[in-house]
Short mmCIF file of C-alpha atoms in Angstrom, two decimals:
data_model
loop_
_atom_site.label_atom_id
_atom_site.label_comp_id
_atom_site.label_asym_id
_atom_site.label_seq_id
_atom_site.Cartn_x
_atom_site.Cartn_y
_atom_site.Cartn_z
CA MET A 1 6.49 -14.39 29.53
CA SER A 2 9.78 -14.34 27.15
CA ASP A 3 12.43 -17.08 27.26
CA ILE A 4 15.74 -16.83 26.64
CA GLU A 5 17.55 -20.60 25.75
CA PHE A 6 21.27 -21.45 25.38
CA LEU A 7 22.53 -24.79 24.49
CA VAL A 8 26.39 -24.97 25.37
CA VAL A 9 28.41 -27.42 24.14
CA SER A 10 32.15 -28.07 25.92
CA LYS A 11 34.76 -30.60 26.46
CA LYS A 12 34.99 -31.91 29.93
CA GLN A 13 37.48 -30.94 32.00
CA GLY A 14 37.25 -33.14 35.06
CA THR A 15 34.77 -31.83 37.50
CA PHE A 16 34.89 -28.25 36.21
CA CYS A 17 31.18 -27.06 36.45
CA GLU A 18 29.91 -30.59 36.10
CA THR A 19 26.86 -29.41 38.43
CA GLU A 20 24.31 -26.82 38.63
CA LYS A 21 26.07 -25.26 41.53
CA ALA A 22 29.41 -25.48 39.98
CA LEU A 23 28.13 -23.48 36.79
CA LEU A 24 26.21 -21.14 39.11
CA ASN A 25 29.24 -20.23 40.83
CA PHE A 26 31.30 -19.55 37.99
CA LEU A 27 28.48 -16.87 36.52
CA LYS A 28 28.69 -15.63 39.92
CA VAL A 29 32.60 -14.50 39.41
CA ASP A 30 30.84 -11.65 37.00
CA SER A 31 30.31 -8.87 39.40
CA LYS A 32 26.95 -7.79 36.75
CA ILE A 33 25.49 -10.92 37.86
CA ASN A 34 24.03 -11.71 41.26
CA ILE A 35 22.26 -14.98 41.78
CA THR A 36 19.21 -16.14 44.49
CA GLU A 37 19.35 -20.14 44.28
CA GLN A 38 16.60 -20.52 46.47
CA THR A 39 14.28 -18.90 44.21
CA LYS A 40 16.05 -19.35 41.35
CA THR A 41 16.45 -15.98 39.99
CA LEU A 42 18.94 -14.35 38.32
CA ASN A 43 19.60 -10.38 38.26
CA PHE A 44 22.00 -9.11 35.83
CA HIS A 45 23.00 -4.96 36.86
CA LEU A 46 22.87 -2.29 33.95
CA GLY A 47 24.39 0.33 35.94
CA ASP A 48 22.22 3.38 37.33
CA SER A 49 20.26 1.17 39.64
CA LYS A 50 19.03 -0.45 36.39
CA ARG A 51 18.64 -4.40 36.60
CA ILE A 52 17.12 -7.19 34.85
CA GLU A 53 15.54 -9.85 36.54
CA THR A 54 15.34 -13.74 35.39
CA GLU A 55 14.45 -16.98 36.74
CA TYR A 56 16.39 -19.51 35.64
CA SER A 57 16.26 -23.36 35.05
CA ILE A 58 19.46 -25.33 34.20
CA LYS A 59 20.29 -29.20 33.33
CA ILE A 60 23.42 -30.52 32.76
CA PHE A 61 24.15 -33.66 30.66
CA ASN A 62 27.56 -35.89 31.28
CA PRO A 63 27.09 -38.60 28.55
CA GLU A 64 29.77 -41.45 29.44
CA ASN A 65 30.47 -42.18 25.86
CA SER A 66 31.16 -38.77 24.82
CA GLU A 67 34.15 -36.22 25.85
CA ASP A 68 31.53 -33.16 25.77
CA ARG A 69 29.32 -31.87 28.30
CA PHE A 70 26.04 -30.33 27.55
CA TYR A 71 23.96 -27.39 29.52
CA ASN A 72 20.73 -26.86 28.96
CA ILE A 73 20.15 -23.28 30.17
CA LEU A 74 16.89 -21.64 29.97
CA PHE A 75 16.14 -17.87 31.54
CA ALA A 76 12.22 -16.85 31.55
CA ILE A 77 11.49 -13.10 32.50
CA ARG A 78 8.25 -12.76 33.76
CA ASN A 79 7.50 -8.74 33.94
CA TYR A 80 9.45 -6.99 30.88
CA ASN A 81 8.98 -3.23 29.33
CA ILE A 82 9.66 -3.29 25.96
CA GLU A 83 11.00 0.39 26.14
CA ASP A 84 13.88 -2.02 27.50
CA TYR A 85 14.17 -3.97 24.43
CA ASP A 86 17.96 -3.31 23.98
CA ASN A 87 18.89 -4.23 27.62
CA TYR A 88 17.23 -7.53 26.68
CA LEU A 89 19.53 -8.11 23.83
CA SER A 90 22.57 -6.84 26.05
CA PHE A 91 22.02 -9.21 28.61
CA VAL A 92 21.56 -12.21 25.80
CA SER A 93 25.11 -11.27 24.68
CA TYR A 94 26.48 -10.89 27.93
CA ILE A 95 25.40 -14.37 29.22
CA LYS A 96 26.74 -15.92 25.70
CA SER A 97 30.09 -14.01 26.32
CA ILE A 98 30.35 -15.58 29.60
CA LEU A 99 29.44 -19.05 28.73
CA LYS A 100 32.04 -18.94 26.19
CA ARG A 101 34.82 -18.92 28.44
CA LEU A 102 33.68 -22.01 29.98
CA ASN A 103 36.60 -23.80 28.12
CA ASN A 104 39.33 -21.39 27.09
CA GLU A 105 41.59 -24.15 25.91
CA ASN A 106 39.38 -26.53 23.72
CA GLY A 107 36.85 -24.17 22.88
CA VAL A 108 33.37 -24.10 23.63
CA HIS A 109 30.12 -23.86 21.35
CA VAL A 110 27.09 -21.65 22.75
CA TYR A 111 23.86 -22.09 20.78
CA LEU A 112 21.09 -19.81 21.02
CA LEU A 113 18.14 -21.55 20.59
CA LYS A 114 15.54 -19.23 21.88
CA ASN A 115 15.20 -15.68 22.01
CA ASP A 116 11.63 -14.57 22.52
CA PHE A 117 13.28 -10.68 21.92
CA SER A 118 14.71 -10.87 18.92
CA GLN A 119 11.39 -11.06 17.10
CA TYR A 120 9.91 -8.05 18.32
CA TYR A 121 11.15 -5.29 16.14
CA SER A 122 11.27 -7.48 13.36
CA VAL A 123 7.73 -8.25 13.44
CA LEU A 124 7.10 -4.24 13.47
CA LEU A 125 9.32 -3.63 10.59
CA TYR A 126 8.28 -6.60 8.34
CA PRO A 127 5.05 -5.25 7.00
CA VAL A 128 7.05 -2.07 6.37
CA LEU A 129 9.33 -3.10 4.28
CA HIS A 130 6.74 -5.65 2.55
CA GLU A 131 4.75 -2.22 1.26
CA PHE A 132 7.76 -0.42 0.40
CA GLU A 133 8.94 -3.23 -1.52
CA ASN A 134 5.95 -3.68 -3.73
CA LEU A 135 5.96 0.25 -4.22
CA LEU A 136 9.38 0.15 -5.44
CA ARG A 137 8.53 -2.48 -7.68
CA SER A 138 5.39 -0.97 -8.59
CA PHE A 139 7.25 2.44 -9.34
CA ILE A 140 10.33 0.85 -11.35
CA THR A 141 7.50 -0.94 -13.54
CA LYS A 142 5.62 1.84 -14.08
CA VAL A 143 8.86 4.05 -15.60
CA PHE A 144 9.96 1.38 -17.55
CA LEU A 145 6.28 1.05 -19.10
CA ILE A 146 5.79 4.60 -20.15
CA ASN A 147 9.82 5.28 -21.61
CA ILE A 148 10.27 2.15 -22.99
CA GLY A 149 7.31 -0.27 -23.65
CA SER A 150 6.01 -3.44 -22.85
CA ASP A 151 9.39 -5.06 -23.92
CA TRP A 152 10.95 -2.83 -20.84
CA ALA A 153 12.38 -6.28 -19.08
CA ASP A 154 14.05 -7.63 -22.21
CA ILE A 155 15.84 -4.35 -22.44
CA GLU A 156 16.55 -3.25 -19.18
CA ILE A 157 17.31 -6.86 -17.34
CA ASN A 158 20.82 -8.12 -17.77
CA GLU A 159 21.57 -11.81 -18.67
CA ASN A 160 22.67 -12.90 -15.03
CA LEU A 161 19.45 -11.44 -13.41
CA LYS A 162 17.12 -13.40 -16.13
CA SER A 163 19.53 -16.65 -15.73
CA LYS A 164 18.45 -16.25 -11.75
CA VAL A 165 14.47 -15.72 -12.52
CA SER A 166 15.03 -18.86 -15.10
CA LYS A 167 16.06 -21.34 -12.29
CA ARG A 168 13.73 -19.65 -9.82
CA THR A 169 10.89 -20.20 -12.25
CA ASN A 170 12.04 -23.43 -13.15
CA ASN A 171 12.33 -24.84 -9.10
CA ASN A 172 8.93 -26.25 -8.56
CA GLU A 173 9.33 -26.83 -4.95
CA VAL A 174 9.77 -23.12 -4.19
CA ILE A 175 6.50 -22.50 -6.13
CA GLU A 176 4.70 -25.22 -4.73
CA LYS A 177 5.44 -23.39 -0.98
CA MET A 178 3.72 -20.39 -2.28
CA ASP A 179 -0.46 -19.68 -2.09
CA ASP A 180 -2.23 -19.37 -5.07
CA GLU A 181 -2.46 -15.46 -5.58
CA ASN A 182 1.52 -15.31 -4.63
CA LYS A 183 1.99 -18.18 -7.61
CA ILE A 184 0.33 -16.33 -10.34
CA ILE A 185 2.02 -12.66 -9.33
CA TYR A 186 5.41 -14.57 -9.09
CA GLU A 187 5.14 -16.34 -12.04
CA ASP A 188 4.03 -13.14 -14.44
CA ASN A 189 5.72 -10.18 -13.00
CA ILE A 190 9.93 -10.50 -13.29
CA LEU A 191 10.77 -8.23 -10.64
CA TYR A 192 8.83 -10.27 -8.22
CA GLN A 193 11.02 -13.05 -8.96
CA LEU A 194 14.13 -11.16 -7.97
CA ASP A 195 15.48 -10.17 -4.80
CA PHE A 196 15.33 -6.97 -3.46
CA ARG A 197 18.94 -5.90 -3.87
CA ASP A 198 18.57 -6.76 -7.55
CA LEU A 199 16.15 -3.67 -7.83
CA SER A 200 18.94 -1.48 -7.42
CA SER A 201 20.88 -2.95 -10.03
CA ILE A 202 18.32 -2.56 -12.27
CA MET A 203 17.79 1.21 -11.74
CA PHE A 204 21.49 1.78 -11.22
CA GLU A 205 23.65 -0.52 -13.61
CA GLU A 206 25.46 1.39 -16.21
CA LYS A 207 25.73 -0.08 -19.88
CA ARG A 208 26.03 1.01 -23.23
CA ARG A 209 22.66 1.44 -25.26
CA LEU A 210 23.93 1.58 -28.92
CA LYS A 211 26.28 -0.93 -30.50
CA GLU A 212 30.45 0.29 -30.53
CA VAL A 213 30.19 -1.05 -34.08
CA ASP A 214 28.17 1.78 -34.78
CA LEU A 215 30.51 4.45 -33.02
CA ASP A 216 33.73 2.97 -34.87
CA ARG A 217 31.76 3.81 -38.02
CA ILE A 218 31.04 7.21 -37.49
CA ILE A 219 34.61 7.99 -36.47
CA ARG A 220 35.63 6.10 -39.88
CA GLU A 221 33.63 7.83 -41.79
CA ALA A 222 34.20 11.27 -40.30
CA ARG A 223 36.71 13.56 -42.57
CA SER A 224 37.14 15.98 -39.99
CA VAL A 225 36.51 16.98 -36.50
CA THR A 226 33.76 19.15 -37.78
CA ASP A 227 31.73 16.47 -38.98
CA ILE A 228 31.40 14.68 -36.03
CA ASN A 229 28.37 15.55 -33.64
CA ILE A 230 29.66 15.52 -29.90
CA ASP A 231 26.11 14.88 -28.72
CA GLU A 232 25.47 11.98 -31.06
CA ILE A 233 28.89 10.72 -29.61
CA LYS A 234 28.03 11.05 -26.10
CA LYS A 235 24.74 9.08 -26.94
CA TYR A 236 27.75 6.14 -27.25
CA LEU A 237 28.68 6.26 -23.27
CA LYS A 238 27.24 4.13 -20.55
CA THR A 239 24.34 5.11 -18.72
CA SER A 240 21.92 3.90 -16.37
CA PRO A 241 18.20 3.87 -15.96
CA TRP A 242 18.37 5.91 -13.20
CA LYS A 243 19.88 9.01 -15.25
CA LEU A 244 17.60 8.37 -18.58
CA TYR A 245 14.55 7.92 -16.83
CA PHE A 246 14.36 8.01 -13.06
CA GLN A 247 16.33 11.23 -12.35
CA ASP A 248 16.08 13.20 -15.63
CA LYS A 249 12.25 12.80 -16.48
CA ILE A 250 10.49 11.87 -13.10
CA LEU A 251 12.53 12.71 -9.69
CA SER A 252 13.73 16.04 -8.79
CA ASN A 253 17.38 16.70 -9.10
CA SER A 254 17.96 17.01 -5.84
CA VAL A 255 17.56 13.29 -5.18
CA LYS A 256 20.76 11.64 -5.69
CA LYS A 257 21.90 8.44 -7.13
CA GLU A 258 24.25 8.09 -4.44
CA ASP A 259 21.93 9.03 -1.56
CA ILE A 260 19.39 6.76 -2.54
CA SER A 261 21.65 4.04 -3.56
CA LYS A 262 23.31 4.16 0.20
CA LEU A 263 19.81 4.29 1.70
CA LEU A 264 18.68 1.03 -0.26
CA ASP A 265 22.14 -0.67 0.95
CA LYS A 266 21.41 0.01 4.38
CA LEU A 267 18.01 -1.01 4.34
CA PHE A 268 19.14 -4.36 2.42
CA SER A 269 21.74 -4.86 5.25
CA ILE A 270 18.75 -4.71 8.10
CA ARG A 271 16.16 -6.64 6.04
CA ASN A 272 18.74 -9.28 5.67
CA ASN A 273 18.59 -9.83 9.54
CA ILE A 274 15.26 -10.04 9.33
CA ALA A 275 15.33 -12.97 6.25
CA HIS A 276 17.93 -15.08 8.40
CA ASN A 277 16.29 -14.88 11.92
CA ARG A 278 18.49 -12.53 13.44
CA SER A 279 17.31 -9.50 15.99
CA ILE A 280 17.33 -5.92 15.21
CA SER A 281 17.86 -3.35 17.72
CA LYS A 282 15.27 -0.60 18.69
CA LYS A 283 17.65 1.88 16.42
CA GLN A 284 18.05 -0.31 13.54
CA TYR A 285 14.21 -0.87 13.10
CA GLN A 286 13.78 3.00 13.75
CA GLU A 287 16.67 3.58 11.14
CA ALA A 288 14.58 1.23 8.41
CA ASN A 289 11.31 2.73 9.11
CA GLY A 290 12.41 6.40 8.66
CA ILE A 291 14.14 5.26 5.53
CA CYS A 292 11.24 3.34 4.17
CA LYS A 293 9.20 6.53 5.05
CA LYS A 294 11.73 9.09 3.16
CA LEU A 295 12.06 6.76 0.01
CA SER A 296 8.59 6.10 -0.29
CA GLU A 297 7.67 9.88 -0.25
CA ILE A 298 10.41 10.37 -2.89
CA ILE A 299 8.60 7.44 -5.18
CA LYS A 300 4.97 8.52 -4.48
CA LYS A 301 6.04 12.18 -5.89
CA GLY A 302 7.60 10.59 -8.51
CA ILE A 303 4.17 8.74 -9.35
CA GLU A 304 2.25 11.89 -9.48
CA LYS A 305 4.98 13.30 -11.70
CA ILE A 306 4.28 10.49 -14.09
CA GLU A 307 0.86 11.91 -15.01
CA GLU A 308 3.14 15.23 -15.71
CA LEU A 309 5.19 13.78 -18.48
CA LYS A 310 5.03 14.72 -22.01
CA LEU A 311 3.32 11.56 -23.30
CA SER A 312 2.08 11.32 -26.79
CA GLU A 313 -1.59 11.37 -27.45
CA GLU A 314 -1.84 7.75 -27.60
CA ASP A 315 0.00 7.41 -24.39
CA LYS A 316 -2.14 10.04 -22.53
CA GLU A 317 -5.00 8.05 -23.88
CA PHE A 318 -3.58 4.95 -22.08
CA PHE A 319 -2.62 6.34 -18.99
CA LYS A 320 -5.54 8.92 -18.29
CA ASP A 321 -7.76 6.28 -16.40
CA THR A 322 -5.25 4.63 -14.15
CA LYS A 323 -3.17 6.22 -11.42
CA SER A 324 -2.01 2.73 -10.02
CA ILE A 325 -0.80 0.77 -13.26
CA ARG A 326 1.23 -2.46 -12.56
CA PHE A 327 1.14 -5.05 -15.38
CA TYR A 328 1.98 -8.23 -14.16
CA SER A 329 2.78 -9.54 -17.73
CA LYS A 330 2.70 -8.32 -21.62
CA SER A 331 -0.46 -10.29 -21.84
CA GLU A 332 -2.25 -8.12 -19.23
CA LEU A 333 -0.91 -4.98 -20.97
CA TYR A 334 -2.28 -6.07 -24.36
CA ALA A 335 -5.66 -7.34 -23.15
CA TYR A 336 -5.72 -3.75 -21.23
CA ASN A 337 -5.27 -1.91 -24.24
CA TYR A 338 -7.79 -3.81 -26.09
CA TYR A 339 -10.50 -2.85 -23.91
CA LEU A 340 -9.09 0.77 -23.72
CA ASN A 341 -9.38 1.13 -27.60
CA LYS A 342 -12.70 -0.65 -27.50
CA TYR A 343 -14.54 1.20 -24.74
CA ARG A 344 -13.13 4.56 -24.76
CA ASP A 345 -16.44 5.93 -23.54
CA SER A 346 -16.88 3.69 -20.30
CA VAL A 347 -17.17 5.46 -17.24
CA VAL A 348 -14.31 3.68 -15.54
CA ILE A 349 -11.53 1.30 -16.85
CA ALA A 350 -8.90 0.06 -14.34
CA ASN A 351 -6.23 -2.20 -14.05
CA GLU A 352 -6.27 -4.23 -10.88
CA LYS A 353 -9.61 -4.31 -8.76
CA LYS A 354 -10.15 -5.76 -5.35
CA ILE A 355 -13.35 -7.60 -5.47
CA GLY A 356 -15.13 -9.22 -2.87
CA GLY A 357 -15.08 -7.58 0.14
CA PRO A 358 -12.75 -9.02 3.21
CA ALA A 359 -12.03 -12.30 1.63
CA PHE A 360 -11.28 -10.05 -1.64
CA SER A 361 -9.37 -11.54 -4.86
CA VAL A 362 -7.75 -8.73 -7.20
CA LEU A 363 -9.64 -8.68 -10.72
CA ASP A 364 -6.52 -7.80 -13.63
CA ILE A 365 -9.19 -5.57 -15.51
CA PHE A 366 -12.64 -3.87 -14.22
CA ILE A 367 -14.86 -1.95 -16.75
CA GLU A 368 -17.93 0.04 -15.90
CA LEU A 369 -20.02 1.18 -18.83
CA LYS A 370 -22.32 4.13 -19.25
CA ASP A 371 -25.29 1.95 -19.13
CA ASN A 372 -24.53 0.95 -15.50
CA SER A 373 -23.12 -2.39 -16.94
CA ILE A 374 -19.77 -3.98 -15.95
CA ILE A 375 -17.47 -6.22 -17.39
CA CYS A 376 -14.98 -8.00 -15.28
CA ALA A 377 -11.61 -9.40 -17.25
CA GLU A 378 -9.19 -11.83 -16.16
CA VAL A 379 -5.90 -12.37 -18.52
CA MET A 380 -5.56 -16.23 -18.51
CA ASN A 381 -2.77 -18.55 -19.80
CA PHE A 382 -4.25 -22.02 -19.93
CA ASN A 383 -0.98 -23.60 -20.47
CA VAL A 384 0.59 -22.33 -17.38
CA TYR A 385 -0.52 -23.38 -13.79
CA PHE A 386 -3.95 -23.89 -14.87
CA ASP A 387 -5.16 -25.65 -11.49
CA ILE A 388 -3.84 -22.83 -9.57
CA ARG A 389 -5.29 -19.95 -11.89
CA PHE A 390 -8.53 -22.48 -12.21
CA LYS A 391 -8.97 -21.76 -8.27
CA LYS A 392 -8.62 -18.06 -8.59
CA ILE A 393 -11.39 -17.96 -11.50
CA ILE A 394 -13.84 -19.73 -9.57
CA LYS A 395 -13.48 -17.23 -6.82
CA LEU A 396 -13.21 -14.19 -8.85
CA ILE A 397 -16.50 -15.47 -10.94
CA ARG A 398 -18.41 -16.04 -7.63
CA ASN A 399 -17.14 -12.55 -6.12
CA CYS A 400 -17.81 -10.62 -9.09
CA PHE A 401 -21.61 -11.93 -9.73
CA ILE A 402 -22.04 -11.30 -5.63
CA GLU A 403 -20.80 -7.91 -5.93
CA PHE A 404 -22.58 -6.54 -8.74
CA SER A 405 -25.78 -8.69 -8.46
CA ASP A 406 -27.72 -6.27 -9.34
CA ARG A 407 -26.15 -5.30 -12.67
CA LYS A 408 -25.69 -6.80 -15.99
CA THR A 409 -22.28 -8.37 -15.52
CA GLU A 410 -20.27 -9.83 -18.14
CA PHE A 411 -16.82 -12.02 -16.87
CA HIS A 412 -14.15 -12.43 -19.46
CA LEU A 413 -11.47 -14.89 -19.54
CA PHE A 414 -8.92 -13.45 -21.84
CA ALA A 415 -6.97 -16.36 -22.96
CA THR A 416 -3.46 -15.65 -24.55
CA SER A 417 -3.62 -19.07 -26.63
CA LYS A 418 -6.74 -20.96 -27.34
CA PRO A 419 -7.79 -23.69 -24.60
CA GLU A 420 -8.50 -27.34 -25.28
CA SER A 421 -11.73 -28.57 -25.22
CA SER A 422 -11.01 -30.79 -22.71
CA VAL A 423 -10.35 -27.92 -20.44
CA LEU A 424 -13.25 -25.80 -21.79
CA GLU A 425 -15.74 -28.72 -20.83
CA LEU A 426 -14.02 -28.64 -17.43
CA LEU A 427 -14.01 -25.40 -16.99
CA LYS A 428 -17.63 -24.70 -17.74
CA ARG A 429 -18.44 -28.00 -15.40
CA GLU A 430 -16.84 -26.52 -12.40
CA ILE A 431 -17.95 -22.84 -12.84
CA LEU A 432 -21.96 -24.02 -12.96
CA GLU A 433 -21.58 -26.05 -10.22
CA GLU A 434 -19.71 -23.39 -8.20
CA ILE A 435 -22.64 -20.85 -8.86
CA LYS A 436 -25.47 -23.52 -9.10
CA GLY A 437 -28.71 -21.71 -7.28
CA SER A 438 -27.54 -18.22 -7.77
CA ASP A 439 -29.73 -15.68 -9.71
CA LEU A 440 -27.71 -15.43 -12.95
CA THR A 441 -30.25 -12.91 -14.46
CA GLY A 442 -27.85 -10.47 -16.92
CA LYS A 443 -24.99 -12.36 -16.17
CA GLU A 444 -22.53 -13.88 -18.95
CA ILE A 445 -19.18 -15.40 -19.08
CA LYS A 446 -17.15 -15.49 -22.26
CA ILE A 447 -13.45 -16.70 -23.18
CA LEU A 448 -11.97 -14.33 -25.82
CA ILE A 449 -9.38 -15.54 -27.70
CA PRO A 450 -6.69 -13.44 -30.10
CA SER A 451 -5.40 -14.27 -33.23
CA GLY A 452 -2.40 -11.45 -32.99
CA ILE A 453 -1.22 -8.58 -31.53
CA ASP A 454 -1.63 -4.87 -33.26
CA LYS A 455 0.08 -2.03 -31.55
CA ASP A 456 0.22 -3.45 -28.32
CA LYS A 457 -3.48 -4.73 -28.18
CA TYR A 458 -4.70 -8.03 -28.96
CA ILE A 459 -7.36 -8.43 -32.31
CA ILE A 460 -10.00 -10.95 -30.83
CA LYS A 461 -10.51 -13.97 -33.39
CA GLU A 462 -13.42 -15.47 -31.28
CA GLU A 463 -15.63 -15.45 -28.43
CA ILE A 464 -17.11 -18.56 -26.32
CA ASN A 465 -19.91 -18.35 -24.23
CA LEU A 466 -19.90 -20.24 -21.07
CA LEU A 467 -22.77 -18.86 -19.34
#
């Protein structure tokens, strides 16, 4: 059974529609509505012999000390066909429009309290949107990392968006509502702290890449037109990341900015309905699903193209073992480079790996060495959200040791700064308590503490053994 419930507030007009019988007679005036009071059923005729049959329940409140009259109207549809979804939405809109006529002079407020049909296509579309948004965020990150480097966010994200991120990351109430995994992602990856619509702004916003003062100098120093290199001058024109990095280097020229921007705007509009608990039609669902599919295909081809870029030998070495690189922070990037440099002859070195079967957690860095031993590494800022990270660390250590119980395994906590001794003691005590009774043969837990950064990789100063 699916319910549709209205609350109608109308100014009293004497005895007009003050009883259920009177309200039913008011509804019967419309030729599309047929009511059988004995069985409390209402039939809404759609034309072409189609109709929607509902059961109804009406409660009317006439408070003596109020000028308003309140109608609580519930429609229950027992046997419905989801193929008629749009017809049900039409029924809701039509009934609402009739109820608004209860009082044409003084106005009437019609509140839709419940609409079970509104969620159907929203629920279907949400995971599609979720997957697409994460794919888009991952793609943008990869493109900027390859073309700009680890400081891409400082360069490509404007001050307004940075200010928005700053306000959100300082909003403890928002952060506390998240689960542990999402808190960590939200904290470290700036793209997850921005709205879906902001992603378009990041890709398409045009700005000058070079300072105008340098352009003034070039023109001022030129003695004639022949002294000016037009290609050099063009570098001072406004341009967008889309033009510089996405279209020219990765995507086909047939993929136009205007087309992508229009599709993303349309998707945002439909997504906004879901975010604000508004219904979407079957047509909107099909349209949004189609947009996600079309754009996902373009993005996936772009990801494949990334591997064909003319990178430096150093960059090729960096990207050779990963097909889905997504760094949530500079610290993770620097740590990954450290391991890539140290274990060049490893069998596998991967950024992100699911550990632990169905109840998995995601590990930052995974390394499989030629001697069949394993290194599991998690980058950790001990000064930020330590209690949240702590729970994740315990879960990761347990899952790693269980999954690789028959292999020599090192678990590395890659610290971005040296933790206080009290934190180390707490960490060691809780870890040992958690894995108490397990077979720890061939298992090690270390904290790696860097002294600095050289060529985008950490230099390790100290290793602390916890196990």
